[in-house]
Short mmCIF file of C-alpha atoms in Angstrom, two decimals:
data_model
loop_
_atom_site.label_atom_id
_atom_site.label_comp_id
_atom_site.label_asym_id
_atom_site.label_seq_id
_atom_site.Cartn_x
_atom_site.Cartn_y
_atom_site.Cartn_z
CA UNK A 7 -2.50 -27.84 -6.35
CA UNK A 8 -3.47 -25.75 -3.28
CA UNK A 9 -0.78 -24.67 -1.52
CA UNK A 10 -0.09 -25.67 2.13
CA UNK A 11 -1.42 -23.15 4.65
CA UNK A 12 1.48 -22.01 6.76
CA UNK A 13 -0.18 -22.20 10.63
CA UNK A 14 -0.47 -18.59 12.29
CA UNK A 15 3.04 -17.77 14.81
CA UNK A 16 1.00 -17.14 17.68
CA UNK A 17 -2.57 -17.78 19.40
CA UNK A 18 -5.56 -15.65 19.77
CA UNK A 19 -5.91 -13.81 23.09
CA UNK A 20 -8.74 -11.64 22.29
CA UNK A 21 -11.61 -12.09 19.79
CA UNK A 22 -13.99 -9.14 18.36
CA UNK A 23 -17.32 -10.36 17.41
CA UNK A 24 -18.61 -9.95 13.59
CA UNK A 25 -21.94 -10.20 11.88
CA UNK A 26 -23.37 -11.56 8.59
CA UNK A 27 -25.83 -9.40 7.06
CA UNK A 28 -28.37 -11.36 4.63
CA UNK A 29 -27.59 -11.08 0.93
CA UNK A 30 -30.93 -8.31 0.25
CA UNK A 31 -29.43 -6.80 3.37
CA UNK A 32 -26.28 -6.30 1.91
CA UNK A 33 -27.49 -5.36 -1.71
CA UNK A 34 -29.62 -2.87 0.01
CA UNK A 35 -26.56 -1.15 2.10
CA UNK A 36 -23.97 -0.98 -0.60
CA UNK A 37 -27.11 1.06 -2.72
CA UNK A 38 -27.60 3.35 0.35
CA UNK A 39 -23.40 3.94 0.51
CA UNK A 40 -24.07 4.76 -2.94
CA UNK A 41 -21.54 1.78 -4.78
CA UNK A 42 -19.05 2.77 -2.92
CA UNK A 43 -17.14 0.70 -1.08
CA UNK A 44 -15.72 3.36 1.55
CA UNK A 45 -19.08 4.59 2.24
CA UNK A 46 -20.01 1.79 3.99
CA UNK A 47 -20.53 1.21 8.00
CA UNK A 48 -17.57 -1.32 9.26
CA UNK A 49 -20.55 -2.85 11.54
CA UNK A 50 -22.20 -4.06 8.02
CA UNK A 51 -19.20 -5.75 7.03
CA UNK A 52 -18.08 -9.33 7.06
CA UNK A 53 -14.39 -9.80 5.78
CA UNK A 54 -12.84 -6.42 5.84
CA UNK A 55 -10.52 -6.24 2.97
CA UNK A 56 -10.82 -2.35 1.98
CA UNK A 57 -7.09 -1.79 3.21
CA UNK A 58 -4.33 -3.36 5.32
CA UNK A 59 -3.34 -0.16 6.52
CA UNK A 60 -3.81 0.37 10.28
CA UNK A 61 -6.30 -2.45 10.34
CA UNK A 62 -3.87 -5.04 11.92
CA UNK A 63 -4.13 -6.71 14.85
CA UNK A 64 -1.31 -5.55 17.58
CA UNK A 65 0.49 -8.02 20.20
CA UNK A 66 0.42 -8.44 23.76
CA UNK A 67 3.82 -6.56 23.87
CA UNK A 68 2.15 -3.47 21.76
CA UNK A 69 -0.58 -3.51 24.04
CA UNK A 70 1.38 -3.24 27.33
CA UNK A 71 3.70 -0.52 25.45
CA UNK A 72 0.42 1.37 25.10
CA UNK A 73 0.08 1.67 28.59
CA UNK A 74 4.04 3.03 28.72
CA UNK A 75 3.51 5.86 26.51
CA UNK A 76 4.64 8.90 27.58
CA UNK A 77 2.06 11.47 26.87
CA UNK A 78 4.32 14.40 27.78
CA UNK A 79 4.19 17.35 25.07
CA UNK A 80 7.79 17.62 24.34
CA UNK A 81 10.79 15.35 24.85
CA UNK A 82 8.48 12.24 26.01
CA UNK A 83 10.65 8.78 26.75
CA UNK A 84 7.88 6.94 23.82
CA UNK A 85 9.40 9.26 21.50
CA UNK A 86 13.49 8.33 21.63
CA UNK A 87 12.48 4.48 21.99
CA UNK A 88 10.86 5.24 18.49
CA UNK A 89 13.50 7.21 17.24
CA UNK A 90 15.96 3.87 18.57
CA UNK A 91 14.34 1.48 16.81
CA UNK A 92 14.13 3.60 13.88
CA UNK A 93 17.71 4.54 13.65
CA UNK A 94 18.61 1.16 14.44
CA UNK A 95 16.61 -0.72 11.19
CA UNK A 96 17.18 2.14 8.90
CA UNK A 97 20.06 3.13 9.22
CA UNK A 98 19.03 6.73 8.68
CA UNK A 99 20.78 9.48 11.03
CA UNK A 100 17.35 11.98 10.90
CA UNK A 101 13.99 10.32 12.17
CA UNK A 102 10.42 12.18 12.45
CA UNK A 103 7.26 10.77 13.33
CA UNK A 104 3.96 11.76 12.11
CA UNK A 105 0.64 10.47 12.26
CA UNK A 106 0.18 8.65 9.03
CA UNK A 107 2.00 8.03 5.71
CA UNK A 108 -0.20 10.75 3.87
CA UNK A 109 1.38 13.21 6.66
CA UNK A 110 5.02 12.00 5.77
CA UNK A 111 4.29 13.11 1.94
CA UNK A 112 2.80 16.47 2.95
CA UNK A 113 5.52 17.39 4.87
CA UNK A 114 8.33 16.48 3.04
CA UNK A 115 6.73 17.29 -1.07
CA UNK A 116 6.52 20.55 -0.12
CA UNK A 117 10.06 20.60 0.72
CA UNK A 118 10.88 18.47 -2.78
CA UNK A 119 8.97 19.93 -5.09
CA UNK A 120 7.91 23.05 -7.35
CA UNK A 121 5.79 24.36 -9.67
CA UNK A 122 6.07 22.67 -13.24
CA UNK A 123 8.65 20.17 -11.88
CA UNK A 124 7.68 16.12 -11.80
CA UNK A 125 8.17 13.11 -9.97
CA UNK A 126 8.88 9.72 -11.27
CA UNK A 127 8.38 6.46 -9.64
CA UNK A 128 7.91 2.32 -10.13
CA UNK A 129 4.44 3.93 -9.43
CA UNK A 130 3.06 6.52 -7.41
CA UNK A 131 0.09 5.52 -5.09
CA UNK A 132 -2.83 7.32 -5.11
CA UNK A 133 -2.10 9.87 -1.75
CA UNK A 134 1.39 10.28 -3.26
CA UNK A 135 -0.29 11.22 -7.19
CA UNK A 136 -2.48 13.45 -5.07
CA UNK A 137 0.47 15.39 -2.68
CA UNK A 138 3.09 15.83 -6.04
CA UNK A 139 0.08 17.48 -7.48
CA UNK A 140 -1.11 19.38 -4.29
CA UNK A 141 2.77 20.55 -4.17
CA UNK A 142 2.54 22.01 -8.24
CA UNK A 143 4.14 18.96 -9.65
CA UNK A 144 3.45 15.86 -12.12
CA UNK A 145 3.62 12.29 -11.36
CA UNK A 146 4.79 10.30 -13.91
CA UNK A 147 4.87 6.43 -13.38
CA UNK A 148 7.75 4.00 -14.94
CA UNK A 149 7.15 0.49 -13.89
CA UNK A 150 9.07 -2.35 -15.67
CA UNK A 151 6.81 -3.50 -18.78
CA UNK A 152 6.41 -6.79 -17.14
CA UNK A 153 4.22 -5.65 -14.77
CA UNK A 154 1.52 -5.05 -17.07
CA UNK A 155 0.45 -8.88 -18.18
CA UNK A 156 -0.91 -10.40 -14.93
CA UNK A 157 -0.30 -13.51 -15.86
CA UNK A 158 3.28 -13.27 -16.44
CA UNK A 159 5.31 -14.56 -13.17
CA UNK A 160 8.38 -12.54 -13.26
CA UNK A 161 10.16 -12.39 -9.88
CA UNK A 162 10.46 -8.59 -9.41
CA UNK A 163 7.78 -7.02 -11.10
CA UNK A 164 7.48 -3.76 -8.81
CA UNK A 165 10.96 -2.48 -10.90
CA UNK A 166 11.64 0.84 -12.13
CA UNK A 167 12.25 0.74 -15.78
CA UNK A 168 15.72 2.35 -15.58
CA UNK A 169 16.01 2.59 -19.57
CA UNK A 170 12.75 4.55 -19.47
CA UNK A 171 13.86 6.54 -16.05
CA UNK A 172 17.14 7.59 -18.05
CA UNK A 173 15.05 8.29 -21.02
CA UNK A 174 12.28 10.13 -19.06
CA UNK A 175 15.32 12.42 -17.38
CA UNK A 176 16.67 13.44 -20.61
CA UNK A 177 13.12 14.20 -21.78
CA UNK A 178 12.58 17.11 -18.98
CA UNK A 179 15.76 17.90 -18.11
CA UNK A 180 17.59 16.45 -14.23
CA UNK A 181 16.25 20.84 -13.30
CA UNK A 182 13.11 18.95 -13.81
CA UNK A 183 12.53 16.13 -12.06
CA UNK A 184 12.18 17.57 -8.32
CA UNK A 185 12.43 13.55 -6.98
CA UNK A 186 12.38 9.93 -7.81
CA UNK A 187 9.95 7.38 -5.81
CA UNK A 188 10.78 3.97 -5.26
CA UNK A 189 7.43 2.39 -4.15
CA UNK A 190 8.59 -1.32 -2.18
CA UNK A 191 6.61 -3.00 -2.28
CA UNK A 192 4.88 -1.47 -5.49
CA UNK A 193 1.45 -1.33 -4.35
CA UNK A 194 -0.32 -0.03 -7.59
CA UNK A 195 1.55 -2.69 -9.58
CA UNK A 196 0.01 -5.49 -7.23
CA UNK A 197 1.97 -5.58 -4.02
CA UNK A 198 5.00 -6.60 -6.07
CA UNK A 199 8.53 -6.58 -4.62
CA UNK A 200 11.64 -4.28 -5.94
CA UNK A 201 14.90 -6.07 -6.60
CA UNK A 202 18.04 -4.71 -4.48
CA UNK A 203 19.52 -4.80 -8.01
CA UNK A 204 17.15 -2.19 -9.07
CA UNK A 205 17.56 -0.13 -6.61
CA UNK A 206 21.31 0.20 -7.30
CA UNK A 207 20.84 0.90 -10.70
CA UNK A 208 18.19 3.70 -10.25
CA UNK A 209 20.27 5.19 -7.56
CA UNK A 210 23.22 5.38 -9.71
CA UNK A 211 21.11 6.90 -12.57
CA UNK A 212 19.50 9.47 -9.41
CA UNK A 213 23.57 10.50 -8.13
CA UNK A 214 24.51 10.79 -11.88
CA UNK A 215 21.93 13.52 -12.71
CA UNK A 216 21.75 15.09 -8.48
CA UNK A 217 18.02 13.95 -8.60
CA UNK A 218 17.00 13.12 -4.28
CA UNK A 219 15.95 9.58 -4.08
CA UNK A 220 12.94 8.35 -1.90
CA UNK A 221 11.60 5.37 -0.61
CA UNK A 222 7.99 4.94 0.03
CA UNK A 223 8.17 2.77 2.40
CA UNK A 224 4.91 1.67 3.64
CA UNK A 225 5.69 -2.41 2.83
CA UNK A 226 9.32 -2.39 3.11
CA UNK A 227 9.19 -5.71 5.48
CA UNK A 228 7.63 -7.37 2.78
CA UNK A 229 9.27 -6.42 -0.07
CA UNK A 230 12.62 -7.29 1.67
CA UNK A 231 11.13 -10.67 2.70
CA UNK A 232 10.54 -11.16 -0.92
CA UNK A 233 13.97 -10.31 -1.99
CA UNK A 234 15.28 -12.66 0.62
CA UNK A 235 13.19 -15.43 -1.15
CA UNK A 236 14.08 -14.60 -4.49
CA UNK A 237 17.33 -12.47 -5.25
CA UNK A 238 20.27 -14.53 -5.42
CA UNK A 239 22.84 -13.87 -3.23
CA UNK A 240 20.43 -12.69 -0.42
CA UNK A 241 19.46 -16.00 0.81
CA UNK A 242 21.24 -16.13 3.27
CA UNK A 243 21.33 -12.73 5.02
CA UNK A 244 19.51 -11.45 7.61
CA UNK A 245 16.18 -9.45 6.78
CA UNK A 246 18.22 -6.48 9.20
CA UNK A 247 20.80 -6.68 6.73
CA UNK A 248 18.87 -6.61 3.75
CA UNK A 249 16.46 -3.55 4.94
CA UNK A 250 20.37 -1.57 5.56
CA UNK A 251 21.63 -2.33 2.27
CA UNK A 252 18.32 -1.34 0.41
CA UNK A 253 17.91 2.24 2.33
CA UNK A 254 21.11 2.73 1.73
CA UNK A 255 20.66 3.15 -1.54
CA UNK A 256 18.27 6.12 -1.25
CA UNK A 257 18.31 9.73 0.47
CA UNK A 258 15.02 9.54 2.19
CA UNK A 259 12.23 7.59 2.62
CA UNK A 260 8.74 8.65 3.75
CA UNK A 261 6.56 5.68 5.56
CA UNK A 262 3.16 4.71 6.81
CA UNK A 263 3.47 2.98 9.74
CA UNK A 264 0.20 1.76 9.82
CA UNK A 265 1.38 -1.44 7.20
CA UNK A 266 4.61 -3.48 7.86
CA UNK A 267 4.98 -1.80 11.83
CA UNK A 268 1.71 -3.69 12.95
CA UNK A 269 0.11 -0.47 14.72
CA UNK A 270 -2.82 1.35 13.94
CA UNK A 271 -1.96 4.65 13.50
CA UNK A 272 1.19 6.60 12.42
CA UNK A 273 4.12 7.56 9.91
CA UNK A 274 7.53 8.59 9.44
CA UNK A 275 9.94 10.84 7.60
CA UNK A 276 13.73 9.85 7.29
CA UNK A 277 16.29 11.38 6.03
CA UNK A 278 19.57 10.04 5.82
CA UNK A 279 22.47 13.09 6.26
CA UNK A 280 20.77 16.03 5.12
CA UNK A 281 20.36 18.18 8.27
CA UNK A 282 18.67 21.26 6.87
CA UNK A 283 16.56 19.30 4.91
CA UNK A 284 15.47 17.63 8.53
CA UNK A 285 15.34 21.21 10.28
CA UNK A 286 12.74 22.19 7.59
CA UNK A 287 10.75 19.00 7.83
CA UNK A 288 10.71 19.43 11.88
CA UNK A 289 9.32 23.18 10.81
CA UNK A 290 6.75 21.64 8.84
CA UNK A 291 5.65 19.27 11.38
CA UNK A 292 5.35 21.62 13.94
CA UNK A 293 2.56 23.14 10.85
CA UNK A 294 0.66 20.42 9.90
CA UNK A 295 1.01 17.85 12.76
CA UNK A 296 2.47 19.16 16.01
CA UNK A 297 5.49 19.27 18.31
CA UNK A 298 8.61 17.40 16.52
CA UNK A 299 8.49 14.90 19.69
CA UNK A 300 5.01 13.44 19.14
CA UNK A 301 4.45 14.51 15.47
CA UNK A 302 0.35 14.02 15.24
CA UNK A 303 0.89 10.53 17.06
CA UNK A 304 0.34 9.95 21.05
CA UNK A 305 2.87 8.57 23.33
CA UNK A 306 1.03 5.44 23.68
CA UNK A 307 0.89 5.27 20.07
CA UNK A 308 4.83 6.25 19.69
CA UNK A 309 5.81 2.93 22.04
CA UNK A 310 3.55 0.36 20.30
CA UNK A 311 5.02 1.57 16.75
CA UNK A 312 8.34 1.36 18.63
CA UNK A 313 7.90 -2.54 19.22
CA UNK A 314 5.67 -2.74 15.78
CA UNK A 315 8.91 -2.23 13.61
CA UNK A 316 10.84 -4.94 15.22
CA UNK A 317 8.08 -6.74 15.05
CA UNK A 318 7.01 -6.63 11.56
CA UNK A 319 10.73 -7.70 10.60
CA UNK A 320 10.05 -11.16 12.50
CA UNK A 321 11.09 -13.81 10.00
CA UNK A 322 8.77 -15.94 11.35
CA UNK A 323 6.04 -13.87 11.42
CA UNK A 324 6.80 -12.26 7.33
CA UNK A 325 6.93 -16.09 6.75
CA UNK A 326 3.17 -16.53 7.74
CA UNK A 327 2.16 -12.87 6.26
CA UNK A 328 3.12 -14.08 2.80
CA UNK A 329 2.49 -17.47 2.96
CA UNK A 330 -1.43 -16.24 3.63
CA UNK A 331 -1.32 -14.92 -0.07
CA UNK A 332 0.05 -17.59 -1.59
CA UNK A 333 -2.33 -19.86 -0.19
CA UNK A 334 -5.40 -17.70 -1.21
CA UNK A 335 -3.39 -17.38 -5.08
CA UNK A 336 -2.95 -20.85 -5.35
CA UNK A 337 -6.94 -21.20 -4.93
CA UNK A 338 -7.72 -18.79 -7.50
CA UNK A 339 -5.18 -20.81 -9.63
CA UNK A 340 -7.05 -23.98 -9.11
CA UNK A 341 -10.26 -21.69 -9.99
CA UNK A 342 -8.68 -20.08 -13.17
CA UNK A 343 -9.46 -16.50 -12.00
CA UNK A 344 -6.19 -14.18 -13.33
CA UNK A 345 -4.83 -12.10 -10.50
CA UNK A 346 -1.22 -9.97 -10.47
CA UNK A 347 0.85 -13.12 -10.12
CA UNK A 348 2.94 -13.99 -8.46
CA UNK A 349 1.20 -12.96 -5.82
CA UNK A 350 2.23 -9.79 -3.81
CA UNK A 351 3.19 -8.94 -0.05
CA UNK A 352 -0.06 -7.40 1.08
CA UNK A 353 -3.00 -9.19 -0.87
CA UNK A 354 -4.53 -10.50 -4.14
CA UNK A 355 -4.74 -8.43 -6.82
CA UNK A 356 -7.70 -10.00 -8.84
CA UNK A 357 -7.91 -8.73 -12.77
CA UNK A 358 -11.32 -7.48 -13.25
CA UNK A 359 -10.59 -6.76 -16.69
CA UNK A 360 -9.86 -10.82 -17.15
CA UNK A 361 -13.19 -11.63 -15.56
CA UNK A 362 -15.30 -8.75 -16.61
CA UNK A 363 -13.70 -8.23 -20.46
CA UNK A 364 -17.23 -6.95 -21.13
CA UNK A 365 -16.80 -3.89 -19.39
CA UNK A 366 -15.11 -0.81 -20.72
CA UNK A 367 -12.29 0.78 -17.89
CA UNK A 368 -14.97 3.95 -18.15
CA UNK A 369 -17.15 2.12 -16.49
CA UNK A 370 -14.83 0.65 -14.21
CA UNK A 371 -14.49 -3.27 -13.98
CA UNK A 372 -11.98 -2.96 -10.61
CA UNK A 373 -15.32 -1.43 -8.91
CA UNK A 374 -17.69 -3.46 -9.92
CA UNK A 375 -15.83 -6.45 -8.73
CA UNK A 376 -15.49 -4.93 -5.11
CA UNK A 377 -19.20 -4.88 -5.37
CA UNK A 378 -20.34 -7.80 -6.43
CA UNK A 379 -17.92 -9.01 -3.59
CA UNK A 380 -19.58 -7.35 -0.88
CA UNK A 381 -23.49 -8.53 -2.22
CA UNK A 382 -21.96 -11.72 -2.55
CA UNK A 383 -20.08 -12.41 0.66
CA UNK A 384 -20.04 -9.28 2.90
CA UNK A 385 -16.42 -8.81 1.97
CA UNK A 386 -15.33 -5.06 1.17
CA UNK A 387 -12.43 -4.38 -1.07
CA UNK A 388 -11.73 -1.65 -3.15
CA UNK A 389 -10.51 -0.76 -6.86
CA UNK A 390 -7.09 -0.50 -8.06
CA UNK A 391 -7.52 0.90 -11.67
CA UNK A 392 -9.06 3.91 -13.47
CA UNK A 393 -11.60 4.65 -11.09
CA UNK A 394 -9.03 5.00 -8.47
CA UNK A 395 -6.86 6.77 -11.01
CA UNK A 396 -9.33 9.33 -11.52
CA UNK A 397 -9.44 12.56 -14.26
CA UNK A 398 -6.16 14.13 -16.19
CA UNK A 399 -5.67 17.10 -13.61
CA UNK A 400 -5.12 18.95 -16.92
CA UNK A 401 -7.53 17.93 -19.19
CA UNK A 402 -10.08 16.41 -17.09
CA UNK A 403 -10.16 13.50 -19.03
CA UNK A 404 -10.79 10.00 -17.37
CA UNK A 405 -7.69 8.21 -17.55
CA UNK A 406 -7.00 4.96 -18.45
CA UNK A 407 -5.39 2.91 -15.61
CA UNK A 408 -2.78 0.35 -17.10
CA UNK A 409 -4.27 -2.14 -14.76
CA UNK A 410 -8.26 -2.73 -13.92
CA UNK A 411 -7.50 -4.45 -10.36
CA UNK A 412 -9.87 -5.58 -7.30
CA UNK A 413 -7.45 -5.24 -4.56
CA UNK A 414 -8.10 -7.92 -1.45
CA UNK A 415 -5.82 -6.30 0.69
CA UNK A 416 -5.37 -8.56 4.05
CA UNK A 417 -4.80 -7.05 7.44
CA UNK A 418 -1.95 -8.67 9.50
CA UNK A 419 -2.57 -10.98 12.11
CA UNK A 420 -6.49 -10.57 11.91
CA UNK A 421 -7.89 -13.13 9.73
CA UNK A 422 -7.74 -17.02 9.32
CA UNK A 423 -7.78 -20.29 6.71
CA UNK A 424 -11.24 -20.09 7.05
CA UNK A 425 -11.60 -16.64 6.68
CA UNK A 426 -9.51 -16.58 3.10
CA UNK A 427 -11.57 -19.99 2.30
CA UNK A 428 -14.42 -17.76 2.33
CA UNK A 429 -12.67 -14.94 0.08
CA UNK A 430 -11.90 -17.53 -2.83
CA UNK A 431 -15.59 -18.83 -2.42
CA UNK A 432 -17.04 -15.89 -3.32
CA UNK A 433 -14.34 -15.16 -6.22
CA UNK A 434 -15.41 -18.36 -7.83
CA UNK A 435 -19.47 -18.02 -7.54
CA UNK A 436 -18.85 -14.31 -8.75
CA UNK A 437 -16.57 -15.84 -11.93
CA UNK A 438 -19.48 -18.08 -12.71
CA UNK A 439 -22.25 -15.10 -13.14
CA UNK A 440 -19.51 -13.05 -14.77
CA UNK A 441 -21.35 -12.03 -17.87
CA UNK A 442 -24.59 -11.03 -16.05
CA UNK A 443 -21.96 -8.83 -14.41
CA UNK A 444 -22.73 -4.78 -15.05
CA UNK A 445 -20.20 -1.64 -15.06
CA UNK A 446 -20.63 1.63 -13.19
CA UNK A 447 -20.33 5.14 -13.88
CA UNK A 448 -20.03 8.22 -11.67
CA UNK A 449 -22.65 10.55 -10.41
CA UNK A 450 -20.51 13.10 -8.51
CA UNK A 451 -16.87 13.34 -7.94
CA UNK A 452 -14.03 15.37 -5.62
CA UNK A 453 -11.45 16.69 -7.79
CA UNK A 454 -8.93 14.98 -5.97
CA UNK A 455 -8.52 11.49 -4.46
CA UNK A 456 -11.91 11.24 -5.61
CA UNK A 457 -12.60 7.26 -4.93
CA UNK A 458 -12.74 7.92 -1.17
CA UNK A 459 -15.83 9.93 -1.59
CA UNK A 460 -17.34 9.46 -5.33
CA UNK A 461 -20.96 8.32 -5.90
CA UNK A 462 -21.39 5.64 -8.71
CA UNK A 463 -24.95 4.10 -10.05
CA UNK A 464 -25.33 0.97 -12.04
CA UNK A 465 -25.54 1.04 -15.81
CA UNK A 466 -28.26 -0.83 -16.54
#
């Protein structure tokens, strides 16, 4: 049974104009962007699904903010409204912007982390693999086991495996292990949430060994949504209430903005209590991203993520965000096409490996899927699995993701029933050629991050 589409909390002001190129047209440009999805020209796509991050739609209230900001260099009003409504959700005493979520982990890593040490999390996402590598370390993920059969609904299945975590600290030794990441929501695992339970425990495992706790924070809204849904005892408190308790549990939390605030660029560091860690963070951003007072970001941009936070926290509104992937999940249910259920905070994680079971993760079923997507409906998505995961960074090896995903990430406030009609459509034409369905394999490669820039050909 399709589930009931929960109707949008607002109306369209403003529309932007999009184009449908004809299927040899299409088949034609992904071959020129080389079968890669991030290679190719916005104009020539449909249904933008590549990535929810700063590809939202802002509000009328964003939109005047932006014509508040405060574009002075140092001390500008944009800036303390930001660091308000920062303090005020969080909970955290230290606040710095930067311009994206990438910038957050820069800054901060470098701060965290050694050479030879290693960082454990639920799962790190690919930019925060890349900057505990860039800063000497090793990322080791620990998701609950549950998270690894698709088809298995389990509540929580973004959790830290705390019986692994304990096991994992013991391993290396606490001298070791330079942080611990808690991803919410756990975007490599499928957009699922993290249970405030969970958190306790792995913060009480963190203060028992003096390992620094960190949030990633880039879907907290969600997650917390999620836990307000589903965690007993949390029905009935506020989403405010929730996001306090769960930050709370941690030390610091780094966060792209460009997610659950609504806006379309920028980041942030906290830090709860630790003032020299904050001093050296503000010296870093003065580095990498500029004065502590705009950090990368402009004023105008500082006010609209101001009203973005409280925005993203509207009830109403997280009611709609999620209720838009449950209707799309409950198509693919009616289809029989196997996805991360139940369905996460930010889009549809489609198993590849389910429909493709043909194709070996060397030749990279997640990808091929985001292809035939884009030939089939001009919708652009991207992998979630080994081709995203990339080569041991000591061996070189290809490594084998423990999930083969097609992530259909959904901006906020940008797309409608129609829209995600069109999405499921295309899933169920491309699950009916599945077997004529070929794998990929790479013709040149970065050594880091490398499915932003890779080039792939068709195996034939």
């Amino acid at each position: 049974m399709v589930a009931k589409y929960v109707p949008e909390p607002f109306r369209i002001k403003m529309v932007e104009t999009i184009k449908m190129l004809s299927r040899e047209e299409r088949e034609q440009k992904i071959a020129e962007a080389k079968y890669n999805t991030f290679n190719l020209k916005g104009e020539d796509v449909y249904i933008d699904l590549l990535t929810d991050s700063g590809t939202n739609a802002m509000s009328q209230e964003q939109w005047a903010g932006v014509m508040r900001g405060d574009e002075a260099y140092a001390g500008g009003s944009s800036y303390y409204k930001l660091i308000d409504a920062a303090q005020d959700i969080f909970g955290y005493k230290y606040i710095q912007p930067v311009h994206q979520g990438r910038a957050a982990e820069k800054v901060l890593f470098g701060l965290l982390m050694k050479e030879g040490q290693y960082s454990i999390s639920n799962m790190h996402f690919d930019t925060t693999r890349a900057h505990v590598e860039l800063a000497g370390g090793r990322a080791i993920d620990c998701v609950v086991p549950e998270a690894g059969d698709p088809s298995k609904r389990v509540p929580f299945k973004g959790n830290m495996d705390v019986e692994k975590l304990e096991s994992l600290i013991k391993k290396y030794g606490a001298d070791k292990i330079a942080v611990v990441i808690m991803t919410i929501t756990n975007n490599s695992a499928g957009g699922q949430p993290v249970s405030i339970k969970n958190m306790k425990e792995t913060s009480k495992i963190c203060k028992k060994h003096g390992i620094k706790l960190c949030i990633d924070a880039a879907r907290y809204a969600e997650n917390v949504y999620f836990i307000k849904q589903r965690e007993k005892g949390y029905e009935d408190k506020s989403v405010k209430e929730i996001i306090k308790e769960i930050f709370g549990y941690a030390d610091m939390f780094t966060m792209s903005a460009k997610k659950d605030a609504i806006v379309n660029m920028g980041g942030l560091v906290g830090i709860k209590d630790d003032e020299k860690l904050f001093q050296d963070c503000k010296g870093r951003t003065i580095s990498f991203e500029g004065f502590v007072t705009y950090g990368g970001l402009s004023g105008r941009e500082l006010e609209s993520l101001a009203i973005g936070l409280y925005e993203g926290i509207d009830e109403n509104y997280l009611r709609y965000r999620i209720g838009q992937m449950e209707y799309l999940a409950s198509r693919l249910d009616e289809a029989g096409i196997t996805y991360q259920s139940p369905v996460g905070g930010h889009g549809v994680f489609v198993d590849a490996k389910a429909m493709f079971p043909h194709i070996p993760y060397y030749e990279f079923p997640g990808q091929a899927l985001a292809i035939e997507l884009y030939k089939e409906a001009g919708i652009r998505t991207c992998d979630i699995g080994s081709y995203m995961l990339g080569n041991d960074p000591d061996t070189g090896e290809q490594l084998h993701a423990d999930f083969e995903f097609t992530r259909l990430a959904i901006p906020r406030r940008v797309y409608t029933q129609a829209h995600i009609d069109v999405m499921a459509d295309a899933l169920i034409a491309i699950k009916d050629r599945a077997s004529e369905v070929k794998g990929y394999r790479i013709t040149w490669e970065p050594p880091i991050l490398r499915h932003f820039q890779a080039s792939l050909k068709p195996i034939k």
